[in-house]
Amino acid sequence: MKKWLKITLIILGSVLLLAVIAGLGGWLYLKSTFLDFEDDYVENRELKEMTVDGYTFLDRNGNGQLDVYEDDRKSIDERANDLLAQMTIEEKIHLLKGSGMASGIGMVEPGEGIPGAVGTIVPTPRLGIPTIYLSDGPAGLRIESTRKGENKTYYCTAFPIGTLLSSTWNVDLVEEVGKAMGNEALEYGIDVILGPGANIHRHPLCGRNFEYYSEDPVLTGYIGAAMVNGIEANGVGTSVKHFVANNQETNRNYNDAIISERALREIYLKGFEIIVEKAQPWTIMSSYNKLDGTYTSESRYLLTDILRGDWGFEGIVMSDWFGGQNAPAQISAGNDLLEPGTNRQWKALKKAYGAGELSAEDIDTSTRRILKLILGSRKMQNYKYGNDPDLDAHARITRQSAAEGMVLLKNEQTLPIPSGKTVALLGVTSYDFIAGGTGSGDVNEAYTVSLEEGLKNAGFEINEIAKNIFEAHKEANKEAFVKPEGINAMFQPYNPPEVVFTSGQMDEIVNSTDLAIITIGRNSGEGGDRREQDDFLLSSEEQDMIANTCQVFHAAGKKVVVVMNIGGVIETASWKEQPDAILLAWQGGQEGGNSVADILSGKVNPSGKLPMTFPLKLDDHASNADFPLDGKPMSMFDLFGNKDKSEEEKVRNEDYTLYEEGIYVGYRHFDKANLEVSYPFGFGLSYTDFRFDNMSISVADDTINVVLTVQNTGDLAGKEVVQLYVSKPGSTIDRPILELKAFAKTRDLAPGAAEEVMISIPVAALRYWDEDQHKWALEEGRYIISAGTSSREIRIDQEIIL
């Protein structure tokens, strides 16, 4: 025995030693390759103000003269060309990559940089060119809320997730959210917000769907453009991401998306195209994945031919963090900025230039684009940011937008709830409300309003018996209720156990309250996809909680409401008949609990509409066979390991994904296949009713102009969304049954009030992508323009001939 024990100890010791060596070696590899910061990194120096011929300017290069690039009366192009001419080749190459992850991982000294900013455009001190700071931000800035040596806090507002904002179908409101978000960037010295996300909800289990807007590219494009215009109204930039087809997190750094040319153009690129057309963002972020065998950040076809050539994009393209494999190829393709910047890339660029493999022309092209961004920034205007955004005002915008994006799925004479009622809150998420997703979509906010707090603020009484049972449950499962923070949240899912109520406890609760609210919570984020079991599907504990609660409360003549505090689609068909009302609350940011209470109390009439379809079951999706369904979280090797494999080693839906469904994503598929769904695209109830009348259509100047009247025929004030769908009867082309082409939301209409709604659709929006001719084509003949309240609820339509 002793001999075997000795051998076992030797083996264990050897394994431990190897692990230490491997860990040290891995750290040294990461440090030398990814985390080293350049020796010549110099923070921006003080600049002197000078006056020449009555014009006051900052003498950036210290020569005592007014250079063209220092003269903001000149055009950006003139200034960029002058600055480019003064730069050495070393300075140009230096500008093509960020300075590393120093601020992003907290490796900055007090008073230096912006802690938590994940990237930079490096300064050029000799010419007085400042550092440009980049911050995560799809749902609000993600910077550190505290700083070494300071008592001041730097909290940011946690705004609603992208999916909720798209559920408002209100571009004006989304633009206001963008303005608030952009103001916080301006006040905290951030120059570019890394968002919004414009990828398509191809499949419900994508872990980052909460960051993205919709399964439909038109809704994605219009909402995304509104967000970009709002943010950039502050003089700070956006980076619309992830270009393109980053539709799964599983093996995202190496996955090869195999997509038909038509599906690429009509579905996956279209939202980005609309954003470029309507907002011309400062930057676009290329995605990690490959597209048809080529990394997107190394694809000249995507970044130059389509993005710049076809669409006229004028800004810069930056890589996702550590994205791509070949730095010179990225620059040559039109990926101008490599983030966060590594020593390996720095060396590769210099070597490629010296060997003639990276041309001076390509270097100049990317450098000029970056310089134009810098010259257009508030930093170059010497703006003195105050670190004091109006967080109270932004919280009000968050509360309003969150309420408007919540979707009422069911209401059987239950909502709104009269004030003063006692409410029993069931489900752990009622007390631990989820503000937003994890990863780069997370925010360091000052607070999150739970549903319990929101209902109290609205004047409701909270049942103490149910609350005490939850508190005891939480105390008994302390470790399970510890939320992983920061990057740990990407690797450690947070799923606290649900409360299991005894029959005696349920009897006590029902006898001491007026109604029950059950909250179903789900979270996901960057680094991993969701799974079907206990995620898309309710857990057995959740199913039992709904069934038992409904049985007990209905027996007592009392109502049950289900609130879904989720970031992506879950299964509803198996249980939706049981409760009396269902509110899809999404994740409403830091004011989420107050926003839900505003809806439940009737302070706000729900007007949200679904931006995607809720299927009966997961495999009803056409993409289900071509999506990773195991939901395993990302590992560190996924971040940094080279996983390019031989063809024989490749695994389907991990190393490559076939988009065999083509253009039939979301409602396009469900309608074409004539499949029943739980809730259709565009669906959402109100506390009032609306009628559509007096539709007229005219075609002029290659534009279809639609006018109709929307009248509130109910008893409460409310808003309605007019969704315009187009279909082509008798088409010789394989086309969807109908497609969303435009939409508009009414103002808040008083009972009996009406509004004339005018919506325009470009004739070009009716084209399809001809794969034989490799271009857009318009099929002549008869079209039907339909106005509806969902893809399956058409209220009025009219034919036109083109």
PDB file of C-alpha atoms in Angstrom, residues 637-773:
ATOM      1  CA  PHE A 637      -8.258  28.432 -24.971  1.00  0.00           C
ATOM      2  CA  ASP A 638     -11.188  29.597 -27.070  1.00  0.00           C
ATOM      3  CA  LEU A 639      -9.977  33.160 -26.603  1.00  0.00           C
ATOM      4  CA  PHE A 640      -6.350  32.707 -27.534  1.00  0.00           C
ATOM      5  CA  GLY A 641      -5.736  29.216 -28.915  1.00  0.00           C
ATOM      6  CA  ASN A 642      -5.342  28.724 -32.653  1.00  0.00           C
ATOM      7  CA  LYS A 643      -8.096  26.329 -33.585  1.00  0.00           C
ATOM      8  CA  ASP A 644      -7.659  26.249 -37.358  1.00  0.00           C
ATOM      9  CA  LYS A 645      -7.993  22.554 -38.134  1.00  0.00           C
ATOM     10  CA  SER A 646      -7.587  20.268 -41.085  1.00  0.00           C
ATOM     11  CA  GLU A 647     -10.740  19.468 -43.039  1.00  0.00           C
ATOM     12  CA  GLU A 648     -10.857  15.992 -41.487  1.00  0.00           C
ATOM     13  CA  GLU A 649     -10.754  17.403 -37.946  1.00  0.00           C
ATOM     14  CA  LYS A 650     -13.507  19.974 -38.393  1.00  0.00           C
ATOM     15  CA  VAL A 651     -16.744  19.544 -36.477  1.00  0.00           C
ATOM     16  CA  ARG A 652     -20.056  20.738 -37.929  1.00  0.00           C
ATOM     17  CA  ASN A 653     -21.720  23.665 -36.097  1.00  0.00           C
ATOM     18  CA  GLU A 654     -18.496  24.290 -34.231  1.00  0.00           C
ATOM     19  CA  ASP A 655     -15.699  24.747 -36.784  1.00  0.00           C
ATOM     20  CA  TYR A 656     -18.137  25.512 -39.578  1.00  0.00           C
ATOM     21  CA  THR A 657     -21.866  26.236 -39.773  1.00  0.00           C
ATOM     22  CA  LEU A 658     -24.002  25.724 -42.845  1.00  0.00           C
ATOM     23  CA  TYR A 659     -26.718  28.342 -43.190  1.00  0.00           C
ATOM     24  CA  GLU A 660     -28.860  25.886 -45.132  1.00  0.00           C
ATOM     25  CA  GLU A 661     -32.085  27.748 -44.365  1.00  0.00           C
ATOM     26  CA  GLY A 662     -30.970  30.542 -46.703  1.00  0.00           C
ATOM     27  CA  ILE A 663     -33.242  33.562 -46.461  1.00  0.00           C
ATOM     28  CA  TYR A 664     -35.820  31.693 -44.364  1.00  0.00           C
ATOM     29  CA  VAL A 665     -34.964  33.106 -40.955  1.00  0.00           C
ATOM     30  CA  GLY A 666     -37.599  33.780 -38.301  1.00  0.00           C
ATOM     31  CA  TYR A 667     -41.089  34.621 -39.516  1.00  0.00           C
ATOM     32  CA  ARG A 668     -40.015  34.218 -43.143  1.00  0.00           C
ATOM     33  CA  HIS A 669     -39.547  30.515 -42.398  1.00  0.00           C
ATOM     34  CA  PHE A 670     -42.577  30.012 -40.150  1.00  0.00           C
ATOM     35  CA  ASP A 671     -44.895  31.654 -42.659  1.00  0.00           C
ATOM     36  CA  LYS A 672     -43.451  29.831 -45.683  1.00  0.00           C
ATOM     37  CA  ALA A 673     -43.660  26.470 -43.903  1.00  0.00           C
ATOM     38  CA  ASN A 674     -47.147  27.319 -42.570  1.00  0.00           C
ATOM     39  CA  LEU A 675     -46.077  26.453 -39.026  1.00  0.00           C
ATOM     40  CA  GLU A 676     -48.103  27.390 -35.983  1.00  0.00           C
ATOM     41  CA  VAL A 677     -46.199  29.600 -33.538  1.00  0.00           C
ATOM     42  CA  SER A 678     -46.701  30.554 -29.917  1.00  0.00           C
ATOM     43  CA  TYR A 679     -46.439  34.297 -30.604  1.00  0.00           C
ATOM     44  CA  PRO A 680     -45.782  35.751 -34.070  1.00  0.00           C
ATOM     45  CA  PHE A 681     -43.267  38.390 -35.080  1.00  0.00           C
ATOM     46  CA  GLY A 682     -44.620  41.865 -34.336  1.00  0.00           C
ATOM     47  CA  PHE A 683     -47.190  40.673 -31.772  1.00  0.00           C
ATOM     48  CA  GLY A 684     -48.040  42.679 -28.664  1.00  0.00           C
ATOM     49  CA  LEU A 685     -51.226  43.540 -26.766  1.00  0.00           C
ATOM     50  CA  SER A 686     -52.420  46.840 -25.315  1.00  0.00           C
ATOM     51  CA  TYR A 687     -54.900  47.893 -22.637  1.00  0.00           C
ATOM     52  CA  THR A 688     -56.863  49.563 -25.444  1.00  0.00           C
ATOM     53  CA  ASP A 689     -57.873  48.786 -29.047  1.00  0.00           C
ATOM     54  CA  PHE A 690     -57.046  50.352 -32.398  1.00  0.00           C
ATOM     55  CA  ARG A 691     -58.555  50.412 -35.872  1.00  0.00           C
ATOM     56  CA  PHE A 692     -56.769  50.940 -39.212  1.00  0.00           C
ATOM     57  CA  ASP A 693     -58.734  52.792 -41.929  1.00  0.00           C
ATOM     58  CA  ASN A 694     -58.510  54.877 -45.090  1.00  0.00           C
ATOM     59  CA  MET A 695     -55.410  53.340 -46.628  1.00  0.00           C
ATOM     60  CA  SER A 696     -54.106  55.018 -49.781  1.00  0.00           C
ATOM     61  CA  ILE A 697     -50.941  54.349 -51.762  1.00  0.00           C
ATOM     62  CA  SER A 698     -49.099  56.338 -54.403  1.00  0.00           C
ATOM     63  CA  VAL A 699     -45.820  55.729 -56.196  1.00  0.00           C
ATOM     64  CA  ALA A 700     -43.587  58.650 -57.130  1.00  0.00           C
ATOM     65  CA  ASP A 701     -39.842  59.189 -57.540  1.00  0.00           C
ATOM     66  CA  ASP A 702     -39.113  55.486 -56.955  1.00  0.00           C
ATOM     67  CA  THR A 703     -40.889  55.658 -53.611  1.00  0.00           C
ATOM     68  CA  ILE A 704     -44.080  53.966 -52.408  1.00  0.00           C
ATOM     69  CA  ASN A 705     -45.999  56.387 -50.193  1.00  0.00           C
ATOM     70  CA  VAL A 706     -48.519  54.843 -47.821  1.00  0.00           C
ATOM     71  CA  VAL A 707     -51.077  56.842 -45.843  1.00  0.00           C
ATOM     72  CA  LEU A 708     -53.600  55.382 -43.388  1.00  0.00           C
ATOM     73  CA  THR A 709     -55.547  56.370 -40.310  1.00  0.00           C
ATOM     74  CA  VAL A 710     -55.068  54.759 -36.902  1.00  0.00           C
ATOM     75  CA  GLN A 711     -57.822  55.355 -34.348  1.00  0.00           C
ATOM     76  CA  ASN A 712     -57.916  54.450 -30.674  1.00  0.00           C
ATOM     77  CA  THR A 713     -61.285  52.723 -30.252  1.00  0.00           C
ATOM     78  CA  GLY A 714     -60.780  51.721 -26.628  1.00  0.00           C
ATOM     79  CA  ASP A 715     -61.110  53.381 -23.226  1.00  0.00           C
ATOM     80  CA  LEU A 716     -57.466  54.174 -22.396  1.00  0.00           C
ATOM     81  CA  ALA A 717     -54.798  56.271 -24.075  1.00  0.00           C
ATOM     82  CA  GLY A 718     -52.145  54.262 -25.896  1.00  0.00           C
ATOM     83  CA  LYS A 719     -49.745  53.877 -28.805  1.00  0.00           C
ATOM     84  CA  GLU A 720     -49.915  51.534 -31.781  1.00  0.00           C
ATOM     85  CA  VAL A 721     -47.325  50.329 -34.296  1.00  0.00           C
ATOM     86  CA  VAL A 722     -48.166  50.198 -37.989  1.00  0.00           C
ATOM     87  CA  GLN A 723     -46.144  47.392 -39.584  1.00  0.00           C
ATOM     88  CA  LEU A 724     -45.943  47.474 -43.389  1.00  0.00           C
ATOM     89  CA  TYR A 725     -45.394  44.115 -45.080  1.00  0.00           C
ATOM     90  CA  VAL A 726     -44.944  43.485 -48.799  1.00  0.00           C
ATOM     91  CA  SER A 727     -45.806  40.315 -50.698  1.00  0.00           C
ATOM     92  CA  LYS A 728     -45.534  39.344 -54.382  1.00  0.00           C
ATOM     93  CA  PRO A 729     -48.397  37.142 -55.585  1.00  0.00           C
ATOM     94  CA  GLY A 730     -47.509  34.812 -58.433  1.00  0.00           C
ATOM     95  CA  SER A 731     -43.781  35.430 -58.137  1.00  0.00           C
ATOM     96  CA  THR A 732     -41.486  33.319 -60.282  1.00  0.00           C
ATOM     97  CA  ILE A 733     -38.798  33.761 -57.645  1.00  0.00           C
ATOM     98  CA  ASP A 734     -38.591  31.758 -54.412  1.00  0.00           C
ATOM     99  CA  ARG A 735     -39.669  34.488 -51.982  1.00  0.00           C
ATOM    100  CA  PRO A 736     -41.036  34.728 -48.444  1.00  0.00           C
ATOM    101  CA  ILE A 737     -44.837  34.987 -48.084  1.00  0.00           C
ATOM    102  CA  LEU A 738     -44.394  38.549 -46.865  1.00  0.00           C
ATOM    103  CA  GLU A 739     -41.561  40.740 -45.574  1.00  0.00           C
ATOM    104  CA  LEU A 740     -41.441  43.768 -43.292  1.00  0.00           C
ATOM    105  CA  LYS A 741     -40.387  46.821 -45.302  1.00  0.00           C
ATOM    106  CA  ALA A 742     -41.247  49.778 -43.034  1.00  0.00           C
ATOM    107  CA  PHE A 743     -43.031  50.703 -39.810  1.00  0.00           C
ATOM    108  CA  ALA A 744     -44.127  53.661 -37.728  1.00  0.00           C
ATOM    109  CA  LYS A 745     -45.409  54.218 -34.206  1.00  0.00           C
ATOM    110  CA  THR A 746     -48.219  56.598 -33.381  1.00  0.00           C
ATOM    111  CA  ARG A 747     -48.114  59.221 -30.691  1.00  0.00           C
ATOM    112  CA  ASP A 748     -50.015  58.516 -27.462  1.00  0.00           C
ATOM    113  CA  LEU A 749     -53.624  58.571 -28.681  1.00  0.00           C
ATOM    114  CA  ALA A 750     -56.429  59.474 -26.296  1.00  0.00           C
ATOM    115  CA  PRO A 751     -59.602  57.347 -26.444  1.00  0.00           C
ATOM    116  CA  GLY A 752     -61.377  58.122 -29.708  1.00  0.00           C
ATOM    117  CA  ALA A 753     -58.438  60.062 -31.114  1.00  0.00           C
ATOM    118  CA  ALA A 754     -56.982  59.271 -34.544  1.00  0.00           C
ATOM    119  CA  GLU A 755     -53.693  59.919 -36.313  1.00  0.00           C
ATOM    120  CA  GLU A 756     -52.892  59.959 -40.006  1.00  0.00           C
ATOM    121  CA  VAL A 757     -49.758  57.866 -40.428  1.00  0.00           C
ATOM    122  CA  MET A 758     -47.524  58.392 -43.470  1.00  0.00           C
ATOM    123  CA  ILE A 759     -44.837  55.827 -44.296  1.00  0.00           C
ATOM    124  CA  SER A 760     -42.525  55.614 -47.311  1.00  0.00           C
ATOM    125  CA  ILE A 761     -40.947  52.505 -48.804  1.00  0.00           C
ATOM    126  CA  PRO A 762     -38.215  52.857 -51.436  1.00  0.00           C
ATOM    127  CA  VAL A 763     -39.073  50.791 -54.503  1.00  0.00           C
ATOM    128  CA  ALA A 764     -35.512  49.475 -54.276  1.00  0.00           C
ATOM    129  CA  ALA A 765     -36.467  47.789 -50.973  1.00  0.00           C
ATOM    130  CA  LEU A 766     -38.667  45.368 -52.951  1.00  0.00           C
ATOM    131  CA  ARG A 767     -35.739  43.926 -54.874  1.00  0.00           C
ATOM    132  CA  TYR A 768     -34.265  40.487 -54.378  1.00  0.00           C
ATOM    133  CA  TRP A 769     -30.629  39.417 -54.825  1.00  0.00           C
ATOM    134  CA  ASP A 770     -30.138  37.669 -58.164  1.00  0.00           C
ATOM    135  CA  GLU A 771     -27.383  35.108 -57.586  1.00  0.00           C
ATOM    136  CA  ASP A 772     -26.971  34.449 -61.323  1.00  0.00           C
ATOM    137  CA  GLN A 773     -26.340  38.117 -62.117  1.00  0.00           C
TER     138      GLN A 773
END
